[in-house]
Amino acid sequence: MKVLIGVTGCIAAYRACELVREFQRAGHEVSVVMTEAATRFVGLETFAALTQGHAKVSLFEDEDPIPHIALAQWADAFVVAPCTANVCAKAASGIADDLLTSTLLACTCPIFIAPAMNVHMYESAATQANLDVLRARGVHVLSPDEGYLACGEVGPGKLPDPKSIAQWVCAHAEKRPQALSGKRVLVTSGPTQEPIDAVRFISNRSSGKMGAAIVSAALDAGACVTVISGPVAISYDARSEVISVMTAEEMFQAARKAFAEVDVAICVAAVADIRPESASAGKLKKGRDDEALACISLVPNPDILSWLGHHKQEGQVVVGFAAETEDVVAFAKEKLASKGADMIVANDVAAHEVFGADDDVVTLITEEGEEELGRLSKDAVANEVIAAIASMTANS
Ligand code: CTP
């Protein structure tokens, strides 16, 4: 594989030297492109020596009159590590004012970025919004490590170990058989909101992150993906079709309609099990509407997974998630049977912080048995779930 490494102006720029060596040791060809700011931390000569001269910084002082296009055409993978907040922002808005950012815009190969910066810069709404934009466009974003940062603060912002960056890139970039090629996949995701009155609702803390990871993993495996999502702040992979809904009933109707056309349905949504029997059109007021506020009568919502599980046709695969606080495997096995699912991905929500987190510990439960996965990022969990589903569709 031809790997282009982009180095930006961050204290961790020196670790990109190790990253070059990691890819070379694994037998890949490496070229480097640096920003002007990166050369304040590590000289261009260092990367030139490591790559037998294949390191560049300028758009204009090269023998090639259009070096950014030549680099973009050459690369099989473009890895920006470390990637500063500034380069994340430029990449998200398409600014191409130097060789590195121009090459980023011209690249059609998979792009990988490893943000590294001060914890507050990383957690700022602007940087997080830029990273969401990049993820939604299919850019692979590696979460930084947590720890003691160069600025003296502690938190997420450290560049991960170069070896693990190289492994992460290779796992995604090297051509693998598309396990769900030609398959159509339906994903329900996020929470639902059940209105009480014009301003209040019943909902839950689902962020939609697990659903988004499943959507991207299914797309990467070659599937055509439709996601039916409740209200979320995140964006789904731009390659998917997104149907936005508010209530469980709306999600149910959309899922029933889409189900006839799909090979696989994956219910990740945290659907509200109950809803107010009737929602008041206006706002319920204290004093005037005390009685209505004190006694909101609730009715059950349709169980989408159960409906899909009991209406699936020969060859269709239906998968659910189970959030449990006790007897995780036993309850998940019960759900597998009662909801007619082919697999349940069971989550122990008492043992681990799941809602809004970037990683997860799950057990895959099928009729054949159970497989506990260790602590993994939500992206890695999604890849494992999709791999397990792919083997089921191959057998069905
Ligand atoms: N689910 C669904 N429709 C519902 C409730 C749940 O499709 N009305 C799906 C979820 O998307 C998930 C699975 O069912 O895939 C299990 O959800 P969970 O909340 O763990 O279980 P419940 O069925 O709500 O049961 P309980 O609350 O008793 O654990």
Tab-separated table of C-alpha atoms and ligand atoms in Angstrom:
chain	number	residue	atom	x	y	z
A	1	MET	CA	0.000	0.000	0.000
A	2	LYS	CA	1.198	3.559	-0.713
A	3	VAL	CA	0.739	5.570	2.473
A	4	LEU	CA	0.882	9.366	2.491
A	5	ILE	CA	1.524	10.722	5.984
A	6	GLY	CA	0.495	14.319	6.704
A	7	VAL	CA	2.321	15.973	9.591
A	8	THR	CA	0.933	19.171	11.125
A	9	GLY	CA	2.269	21.701	13.643
A	10	CYS	CA	1.858	19.899	16.932
A	11	ILE	CA	4.332	18.961	19.669
A	12	ALA	CA	3.612	15.311	18.777
A	13	ALA	CA	4.990	15.840	15.239
A	14	TYR	CA	8.181	13.983	16.249
A	15	ARG	CA	6.089	10.814	16.753
A	16	ALA	CA	5.253	10.870	13.029
A	17	CYS	CA	8.870	9.711	12.483
A	18	GLU	CA	7.991	6.489	14.357
A	19	LEU	CA	4.776	6.263	12.336
A	20	VAL	CA	6.764	6.370	9.070
A	21	ARG	CA	8.921	3.499	10.372
A	22	GLU	CA	5.875	1.473	11.470
A	23	PHE	CA	4.391	1.572	7.967
A	24	GLN	CA	7.760	0.831	6.360
A	25	ARG	CA	8.340	-2.118	8.704
A	26	ALA	CA	4.942	-3.496	7.630
A	27	GLY	CA	6.113	-3.318	3.985
A	28	HIS	CA	4.288	-0.161	2.866
A	29	GLU	CA	5.708	2.662	0.737
A	30	VAL	CA	5.610	6.000	2.547
A	31	SER	CA	5.665	9.658	1.443
A	32	VAL	CA	5.322	12.607	3.795
A	33	VAL	CA	3.692	15.996	3.395
A	34	MET	CA	4.171	18.605	6.127
A	35	THR	CA	2.635	21.941	6.976
A	36	GLU	CA	4.974	24.907	7.395
A	37	ALA	CA	4.162	24.869	11.144
A	38	ALA	CA	5.166	21.187	11.419
A	39	THR	CA	8.684	22.082	10.228
A	40	ARG	CA	9.065	24.180	13.421
A	41	PHE	CA	8.892	20.902	15.373
A	42	VAL	CA	10.689	18.444	13.048
A	43	GLY	CA	12.807	19.345	10.010
A	44	LEU	CA	11.745	18.348	6.514
A	45	GLU	CA	15.228	16.781	6.219
A	46	THR	CA	14.358	14.225	8.923
A	47	PHE	CA	11.369	12.931	6.970
A	48	ALA	CA	13.300	13.191	3.685
A	49	ALA	CA	15.999	10.954	5.163
A	50	LEU	CA	13.434	8.450	6.490
A	51	THR	CA	11.612	8.263	3.131
A	52	GLN	CA	14.543	8.451	0.698
A	53	GLY	CA	13.562	11.970	-0.294
A	54	HIS	CA	9.788	11.581	-0.432
A	55	ALA	CA	8.895	14.464	1.875
A	56	LYS	CA	7.436	17.785	0.778
A	57	VAL	CA	6.135	20.966	2.321
A	58	SER	CA	5.555	23.496	-0.451
A	59	LEU	CA	2.964	23.822	-3.203
A	60	PHE	CA	5.301	25.988	-5.280
A	61	GLU	CA	8.931	24.977	-4.782
A	62	ASP	CA	8.662	21.497	-6.266
A	63	GLU	CA	9.862	20.199	-9.607
A	64	ASP	CA	6.290	18.964	-10.143
A	65	PRO	CA	4.126	22.009	-11.051
A	66	ILE	CA	1.026	20.469	-9.388
A	67	PRO	CA	2.400	18.380	-6.504
A	68	HIS	CA	-0.903	18.125	-4.587
A	69	ILE	CA	-2.587	16.289	-7.483
A	70	ALA	CA	0.407	13.991	-8.004
A	71	LEU	CA	0.432	13.085	-4.282
A	72	ALA	CA	-3.352	12.581	-4.188
A	73	GLN	CA	-3.191	10.275	-7.214
A	74	TRP	CA	-0.249	8.335	-5.761
A	75	ALA	CA	-1.705	7.590	-2.299
A	76	ASP	CA	-3.774	4.521	-1.366
A	77	ALA	CA	-4.315	6.007	2.106
A	78	PHE	CA	-3.734	9.520	3.489
A	79	VAL	CA	-3.016	9.597	7.229
A	80	VAL	CA	-2.814	12.988	8.959
A	81	ALA	CA	-1.093	12.338	12.284
A	82	PRO	CA	-0.859	14.390	14.360
A	83	CYS	CA	-3.711	16.547	13.079
A	84	THR	CA	-4.067	19.963	14.744
A	85	ALA	CA	-7.401	21.686	15.486
A	86	ASN	CA	-6.538	24.135	12.708
A	87	VAL	CA	-6.087	21.424	10.070
A	88	CYS	CA	-9.273	19.640	11.293
A	89	ALA	CA	-11.133	22.937	10.760
A	90	LYS	CA	-9.578	23.522	7.328
A	91	ALA	CA	-10.372	19.968	6.234
A	92	ALA	CA	-13.991	20.292	7.428
A	93	SER	CA	-14.511	23.506	5.474
A	94	GLY	CA	-12.490	22.577	2.389
A	95	ILE	CA	-9.783	25.209	2.826
A	96	ALA	CA	-6.788	24.328	0.648
A	97	ASP	CA	-4.114	26.941	1.367
A	98	ASP	CA	-0.981	24.791	1.470
A	99	LEU	CA	0.322	21.503	0.061
A	100	LEU	CA	-1.124	19.310	2.846
A	101	THR	CA	-4.654	20.754	2.824
A	102	SER	CA	-4.756	20.961	-1.000
A	103	THR	CA	-3.763	17.295	-1.181
A	104	LEU	CA	-6.469	16.423	1.386
A	105	LEU	CA	-9.092	18.053	-0.807
A	106	ALA	CA	-7.806	16.336	-3.963
A	107	CYS	CA	-7.615	12.836	-2.407
A	108	THR	CA	-10.088	10.153	-3.414
A	109	CYS	CA	-8.410	7.422	-1.314
A	110	PRO	CA	-9.470	6.665	2.308
A	111	ILE	CA	-8.481	9.503	4.673
A	112	PHE	CA	-7.478	8.955	8.306
A	113	ILE	CA	-6.918	11.657	10.875
A	114	ALA	CA	-5.496	11.403	14.376
A	115	PRO	CA	-6.325	14.662	16.181
A	116	ALA	CA	-3.820	15.702	18.861
A	117	MET	CA	-4.059	18.938	20.817
A	118	ASN	CA	-4.856	20.525	24.198
A	119	VAL	CA	-7.856	18.909	25.919
A	120	HIS	CA	-10.004	22.067	25.794
A	121	MET	CA	-9.208	22.627	22.118
A	122	TYR	CA	-10.189	19.001	21.449
A	123	GLU	CA	-13.390	19.184	23.471
A	124	SER	CA	-14.420	22.605	22.113
A	125	ALA	CA	-17.736	22.672	20.303
A	126	ALA	CA	-15.982	23.921	17.144
A	127	THR	CA	-13.480	21.034	16.967
A	128	GLN	CA	-16.136	18.432	17.802
A	129	ALA	CA	-18.444	19.856	15.108
A	130	ASN	CA	-15.575	19.769	12.584
A	131	LEU	CA	-14.796	16.140	13.463
A	132	ASP	CA	-18.504	15.235	13.097
A	133	VAL	CA	-18.508	16.824	9.625
A	134	LEU	CA	-15.410	14.830	8.651
A	135	ARG	CA	-16.851	11.551	10.011
A	136	ALA	CA	-20.093	12.152	8.142
A	137	ARG	CA	-18.040	12.481	4.937
A	138	GLY	CA	-16.443	9.105	5.533
A	139	VAL	CA	-13.127	10.336	6.998
A	140	HIS	CA	-11.825	7.905	9.636
A	141	VAL	CA	-11.177	9.804	12.878
A	142	LEU	CA	-9.089	8.225	15.635
A	143	SER	CA	-9.989	9.331	19.181
A	144	PRO	CA	-6.920	10.731	20.970
A	145	ASP	CA	-5.550	9.037	24.067
A	146	GLU	CA	-6.148	10.536	27.491
A	147	GLY	CA	-3.232	11.515	29.666
A	148	TYR	CA	-0.778	14.188	30.752
A	149	LEU	CA	-0.512	16.637	27.853
A	150	ALA	CA	2.456	18.778	26.820
A	151	CYS	CA	0.647	21.890	28.098
A	152	GLY	CA	0.458	20.362	31.592
A	153	GLU	CA	-3.251	19.605	31.475
A	154	VAL	CA	-4.739	16.133	31.736
A	155	GLY	CA	-7.416	14.675	29.444
A	156	PRO	CA	-8.002	13.477	25.892
A	157	GLY	CA	-5.648	15.037	23.338
A	158	LYS	CA	-2.578	12.782	23.188
A	159	LEU	CA	-1.518	11.231	19.902
A	160	PRO	CA	-2.005	7.443	20.254
A	161	ASP	CA	0.960	5.123	19.989
A	162	PRO	CA	2.259	5.077	16.329
A	163	LYS	CA	2.037	1.278	16.211
A	164	SER	CA	-1.677	1.346	17.034
A	165	ILE	CA	-2.247	4.164	14.503
A	166	ALA	CA	-0.593	2.058	11.780
A	167	GLN	CA	-2.665	-1.018	12.739
A	168	TRP	CA	-5.884	1.038	12.743
A	169	VAL	CA	-5.122	2.448	9.273
A	170	CYS	CA	-4.221	-0.964	7.828
A	171	ALA	CA	-7.368	-2.568	9.283
A	172	HIS	CA	-9.531	-0.051	7.422
A	173	ALA	CA	-7.540	0.720	4.282
A	174	GLU	CA	-6.381	-2.637	3.036
A	175	LYS	CA	-8.780	-4.061	0.513
A	176	ARG	CA	-10.941	-6.660	2.229
A	177	PRO	CA	-13.729	-8.666	0.675
A	178	GLN	CA	-16.962	-6.691	0.997
A	179	ALA	CA	-18.852	-9.019	3.295
A	180	LEU	CA	-22.255	-7.335	2.790
A	181	SER	CA	-21.824	-6.403	-0.848
A	182	GLY	CA	-25.206	-6.121	-2.589
A	183	LYS	CA	-27.127	-6.392	0.710
A	184	ARG	CA	-29.641	-3.805	1.885
A	185	VAL	CA	-29.519	-2.967	5.577
A	186	LEU	CA	-32.025	-1.105	7.752
A	187	VAL	CA	-30.794	0.427	11.027
A	188	THR	CA	-32.977	2.025	13.728
A	189	SER	CA	-30.975	4.424	15.866
A	190	GLY	CA	-31.084	7.092	18.574
A	191	PRO	CA	-33.829	7.734	21.116
A	192	THR	CA	-37.502	8.450	20.466
A	193	GLN	CA	-39.384	11.403	21.946
A	194	GLU	CA	-42.935	10.898	23.187
A	195	PRO	CA	-44.779	14.212	23.631
A	196	ILE	CA	-46.580	15.030	26.890
A	197	ASP	CA	-47.606	18.503	25.740
A	198	ALA	CA	-46.309	21.201	23.383
A	199	VAL	CA	-42.958	21.493	25.232
A	200	ARG	CA	-42.443	18.333	27.295
A	201	PHE	CA	-41.633	14.794	26.266
A	202	ILE	CA	-40.522	11.380	27.547
A	203	SER	CA	-37.178	10.224	26.129
A	204	ASN	CA	-33.844	8.682	27.131
A	205	ARG	CA	-30.101	9.335	26.953
A	206	SER	CA	-29.292	7.510	23.700
A	207	SER	CA	-26.821	9.582	21.623
A	208	GLY	CA	-27.120	7.560	18.404
A	209	LYS	CA	-23.322	6.937	18.391
A	210	MET	CA	-23.655	3.132	18.350
A	211	GLY	CA	-26.227	3.358	15.539
A	212	ALA	CA	-23.909	5.668	13.575
A	213	ALA	CA	-20.998	3.233	14.029
A	214	ILE	CA	-23.185	0.340	12.801
A	215	VAL	CA	-24.266	2.405	9.781
A	216	SER	CA	-20.642	3.158	8.792
A	217	ALA	CA	-19.487	-0.428	9.388
A	218	ALA	CA	-22.308	-1.799	7.195
A	219	LEU	CA	-21.459	0.739	4.465
A	220	ASP	CA	-17.766	-0.181	4.670
A	221	ALA	CA	-18.805	-3.827	4.240
A	222	GLY	CA	-20.486	-2.882	0.953
A	223	ALA	CA	-24.140	-2.672	2.074
A	224	CYS	CA	-26.681	-0.097	1.003
A	225	VAL	CA	-27.928	1.407	4.283
A	226	THR	CA	-31.116	3.172	5.381
A	227	VAL	CA	-31.140	4.570	8.914
A	228	ILE	CA	-34.327	5.526	10.712
A	229	SER	CA	-33.276	7.836	13.515
A	230	GLY	CA	-34.906	9.617	16.414
A	231	PRO	CA	-33.634	13.098	17.351
A	232	VAL	CA	-29.816	13.073	17.734
A	233	ALA	CA	-27.038	15.669	17.738
A	234	ILE	CA	-24.629	13.517	15.715
A	235	SER	CA	-24.580	13.072	11.919
A	236	TYR	CA	-24.779	9.739	10.118
A	237	ASP	CA	-22.359	8.647	7.391
A	238	ALA	CA	-23.207	10.676	4.278
A	239	ARG	CA	-23.313	7.476	2.199
A	240	SER	CA	-26.476	6.329	4.049
A	241	GLU	CA	-30.106	7.328	3.501
A	242	VAL	CA	-31.422	8.928	6.706
A	243	ILE	CA	-35.122	8.993	7.635
A	244	SER	CA	-35.685	11.278	10.649
A	245	VAL	CA	-38.542	10.512	13.026
A	246	MET	CA	-39.625	11.737	16.447
A	247	THR	CA	-41.852	9.126	18.112
A	248	ALA	CA	-41.790	5.324	18.454
A	249	GLU	CA	-44.956	5.111	16.379
A	250	GLU	CA	-43.310	7.095	13.530
A	251	MET	CA	-40.193	4.890	13.771
A	252	PHE	CA	-42.393	1.782	13.709
A	253	GLN	CA	-44.321	2.891	10.607
A	254	ALA	CA	-41.081	3.831	8.761
A	255	ALA	CA	-39.409	0.522	9.743
A	256	ARG	CA	-42.424	-1.592	8.684
A	257	LYS	CA	-42.443	0.142	5.312
A	258	ALA	CA	-38.682	-0.221	4.715
A	259	PHE	CA	-38.461	-3.825	6.006
A	260	ALA	CA	-39.927	-5.428	2.884
A	261	GLU	CA	-36.991	-4.127	0.823
A	262	VAL	CA	-34.082	-5.141	3.084
A	263	ASP	CA	-31.979	-8.240	3.795
A	264	VAL	CA	-30.938	-7.212	7.300
A	265	ALA	CA	-32.595	-5.097	10.025
A	266	ILE	CA	-30.502	-3.934	12.991
A	267	CYS	CA	-32.496	-2.331	15.821
A	268	VAL	CA	-30.074	-0.141	17.728
A	269	ALA	CA	-32.640	2.515	18.695
A	270	ALA	CA	-33.478	3.072	22.353
A	271	VAL	CA	-37.202	3.163	21.698
A	272	ALA	CA	-39.369	4.580	24.502
A	273	ASP	CA	-41.461	1.637	25.695
A	274	ILE	CA	-44.340	3.884	26.721
A	275	ARG	CA	-45.968	7.129	25.618
A	276	PRO	CA	-48.570	9.453	27.115
A	277	GLU	CA	-51.993	8.259	26.013
A	278	SER	CA	-52.765	11.707	24.689
A	279	ALA	CA	-50.489	14.706	24.219
A	280	SER	CA	-51.874	18.102	25.111
A	281	ALA	CA	-51.763	20.457	22.096
A	282	GLY	CA	-50.747	23.436	24.241
A	283	LYS	CA	-48.416	23.667	27.257
A	284	LEU	CA	-49.793	22.187	30.490
A	285	LYS	CA	-49.698	24.997	33.096
A	286	LYS	CA	-48.967	24.710	36.819
A	287	GLY	CA	-52.073	25.559	38.838
A	288	ARG	CA	-54.493	25.348	35.940
A	289	ASP	CA	-53.475	21.850	34.739
A	290	ASP	CA	-52.163	20.329	38.000
A	291	GLU	CA	-54.438	17.337	37.702
A	292	ALA	CA	-53.308	16.519	34.158
A	293	LEU	CA	-49.631	17.004	35.158
A	294	ALA	CA	-49.959	14.801	38.253
A	295	CYS	CA	-51.521	11.941	36.388
A	296	ILE	CA	-50.169	11.356	32.891
A	297	SER	CA	-51.656	8.121	31.710
A	298	LEU	CA	-49.211	5.997	29.735
A	299	VAL	CA	-49.782	3.374	27.047
A	300	PRO	CA	-47.262	0.926	25.542
A	301	ASN	CA	-45.495	1.672	22.261
A	302	PRO	CA	-45.157	-0.924	19.531
A	303	ASP	CA	-42.059	-3.119	19.884
A	304	ILE	CA	-40.336	-2.589	16.519
A	305	LEU	CA	-37.726	-5.340	16.885
A	306	SER	CA	-40.366	-7.838	17.929
A	307	TRP	CA	-42.609	-6.947	14.982
A	308	LEU	CA	-39.709	-7.282	12.521
A	309	GLY	CA	-38.552	-10.544	14.150
A	310	HIS	CA	-42.006	-12.066	13.843
A	311	HIS	CA	-42.623	-10.877	10.279
A	312	LYS	CA	-39.251	-11.709	8.725
A	313	GLN	CA	-39.222	-13.718	5.533
A	314	GLU	CA	-36.896	-16.574	4.613
A	315	GLY	CA	-33.348	-15.172	4.295
A	316	GLN	CA	-33.960	-11.944	6.247
A	317	VAL	CA	-31.780	-11.403	9.316
A	318	VAL	CA	-33.036	-9.387	12.312
A	319	VAL	CA	-30.670	-8.186	15.049
A	320	GLY	CA	-31.421	-6.331	18.281
A	321	PHE	CA	-29.493	-4.690	21.085
A	322	ALA	CA	-30.286	-5.220	24.768
A	323	ALA	CA	-29.427	-2.768	27.506
A	324	GLU	CA	-29.502	-4.594	30.836
A	325	THR	CA	-28.487	-3.760	34.385
A	326	GLU	CA	-28.570	-7.338	35.790
A	327	ASP	CA	-28.490	-10.960	34.550
A	328	VAL	CA	-27.345	-9.562	31.193
A	329	VAL	CA	-26.948	-12.819	29.279
A	330	ALA	CA	-30.096	-14.466	30.673
A	331	PHE	CA	-32.312	-11.452	29.874
A	332	ALA	CA	-30.736	-11.060	26.432
A	333	LYS	CA	-31.421	-14.745	25.675
A	334	GLU	CA	-35.049	-14.201	26.659
A	335	LYS	CA	-35.222	-11.234	24.237
A	336	LEU	CA	-33.643	-13.322	21.461
A	337	ALA	CA	-36.477	-15.817	21.753
A	338	SER	CA	-39.403	-13.510	22.564
A	339	LYS	CA	-38.576	-10.956	19.850
A	340	GLY	CA	-37.770	-13.528	17.155
A	341	ALA	CA	-34.280	-12.065	16.645
A	342	ASP	CA	-31.342	-13.892	15.044
A	343	MET	CA	-28.819	-12.144	17.294
A	344	ILE	CA	-28.902	-9.885	20.344
A	345	VAL	CA	-25.987	-7.591	21.140
A	346	ALA	CA	-26.133	-7.415	24.940
A	347	ASN	CA	-24.839	-4.448	26.883
A	348	ASP	CA	-24.261	-4.290	30.637
A	349	VAL	CA	-25.276	-0.678	31.272
A	350	ALA	CA	-24.763	-0.977	35.036
A	351	ALA	CA	-21.121	-2.076	34.756
A	352	HIS	CA	-20.065	0.422	32.065
A	353	GLU	CA	-20.973	3.961	31.113
A	354	VAL	CA	-22.534	3.391	27.685
A	355	PHE	CA	-24.686	6.415	26.928
A	356	GLY	CA	-22.654	8.970	24.979
A	357	ALA	CA	-19.392	7.010	25.551
A	358	ASP	CA	-16.983	6.147	22.728
A	359	ASP	CA	-16.398	2.553	23.785
A	360	ASP	CA	-18.463	-0.401	24.924
A	361	VAL	CA	-18.327	-3.966	26.291
A	362	VAL	CA	-20.869	-6.298	24.664
A	363	THR	CA	-21.754	-9.972	24.311
A	364	LEU	CA	-23.080	-11.344	21.000
A	365	ILE	CA	-25.892	-13.811	21.681
A	366	THR	CA	-27.345	-16.213	19.109
A	367	GLU	CA	-29.143	-19.546	19.340
A	368	GLU	CA	-25.761	-21.223	18.849
A	369	GLY	CA	-24.113	-19.553	21.835
A	370	GLU	CA	-22.567	-16.396	23.179
A	371	GLU	CA	-19.350	-14.504	22.468
A	372	GLU	CA	-18.120	-11.859	24.887
A	373	LEU	CA	-16.105	-9.092	23.247
A	374	GLY	CA	-13.629	-7.195	25.454
A	375	ARG	CA	-13.701	-3.405	25.868
A	376	LEU	CA	-13.694	-2.003	22.337
A	377	SER	CA	-14.408	1.322	20.686
A	378	LYS	CA	-17.976	1.594	19.360
A	379	ASP	CA	-16.471	1.448	15.836
A	380	ALA	CA	-14.722	-1.846	16.634
A	381	VAL	CA	-17.915	-3.263	18.223
A	382	ALA	CA	-19.811	-2.250	15.079
A	383	ASN	CA	-17.259	-4.048	12.870
A	384	GLU	CA	-17.595	-7.226	14.971
A	385	VAL	CA	-21.413	-7.048	14.845
A	386	ILE	CA	-21.367	-6.534	11.062
A	387	ALA	CA	-18.885	-9.411	10.613
A	388	ALA	CA	-21.189	-11.708	12.643
A	389	ILE	CA	-24.224	-10.595	10.595
A	390	ALA	CA	-22.296	-11.130	7.355
A	391	SER	CA	-21.619	-14.736	8.305
A	392	MET	CA	-25.359	-15.194	9.065
A	393	THR	CA	-26.409	-13.770	5.691
A	394	ALA	CA	-23.861	-16.029	4.000
A	395	ASN	CA	-25.465	-19.030	5.730
A	396	SER	CA	-29.084	-17.990	5.120
B	1	CTP	N1	-36.927	-2.198	20.806
B	1	CTP	C1	-37.770	-1.844	19.775
B	1	CTP	N2	-38.983	-1.287	20.076
B	1	CTP	C2	-39.345	-1.067	21.359
B	1	CTP	C3	-38.463	-1.405	22.420
B	1	CTP	C4	-37.250	-1.972	22.111
B	1	CTP	O1	-37.447	-2.052	18.622
B	1	CTP	N3	-40.520	-0.511	21.621
B	1	CTP	C5	-35.651	-2.858	20.463
B	1	CTP	C6	-34.437	-2.020	20.703
B	1	CTP	O2	-34.080	-1.279	19.546
B	1	CTP	C7	-33.401	-3.098	21.028
B	1	CTP	C8	-34.192	-4.179	21.710
B	1	CTP	O3	-35.553	-3.966	21.323
B	1	CTP	O4	-32.863	-3.641	19.848
B	1	CTP	C9	-34.132	-4.293	23.206
B	1	CTP	O5	-34.398	-3.097	23.831
B	1	CTP	P1	-34.351	-2.980	25.419
B	1	CTP	O6	-34.690	-1.573	25.753
B	1	CTP	O7	-33.093	-3.547	25.954
B	1	CTP	O8	-35.474	-3.954	25.874
B	1	CTP	P2	-36.988	-3.818	26.036
B	1	CTP	O9	-37.652	-4.572	24.949
B	1	CTP	O10	-37.389	-2.381	26.161
B	1	CTP	O11	-37.238	-4.604	27.377
B	1	CTP	P3	-36.878	-4.208	28.886
B	1	CTP	O12	-37.060	-2.732	28.992
B	1	CTP	O13	-37.848	-5.005	29.659
B	1	CTP	O14	-35.487	-4.667	29.120
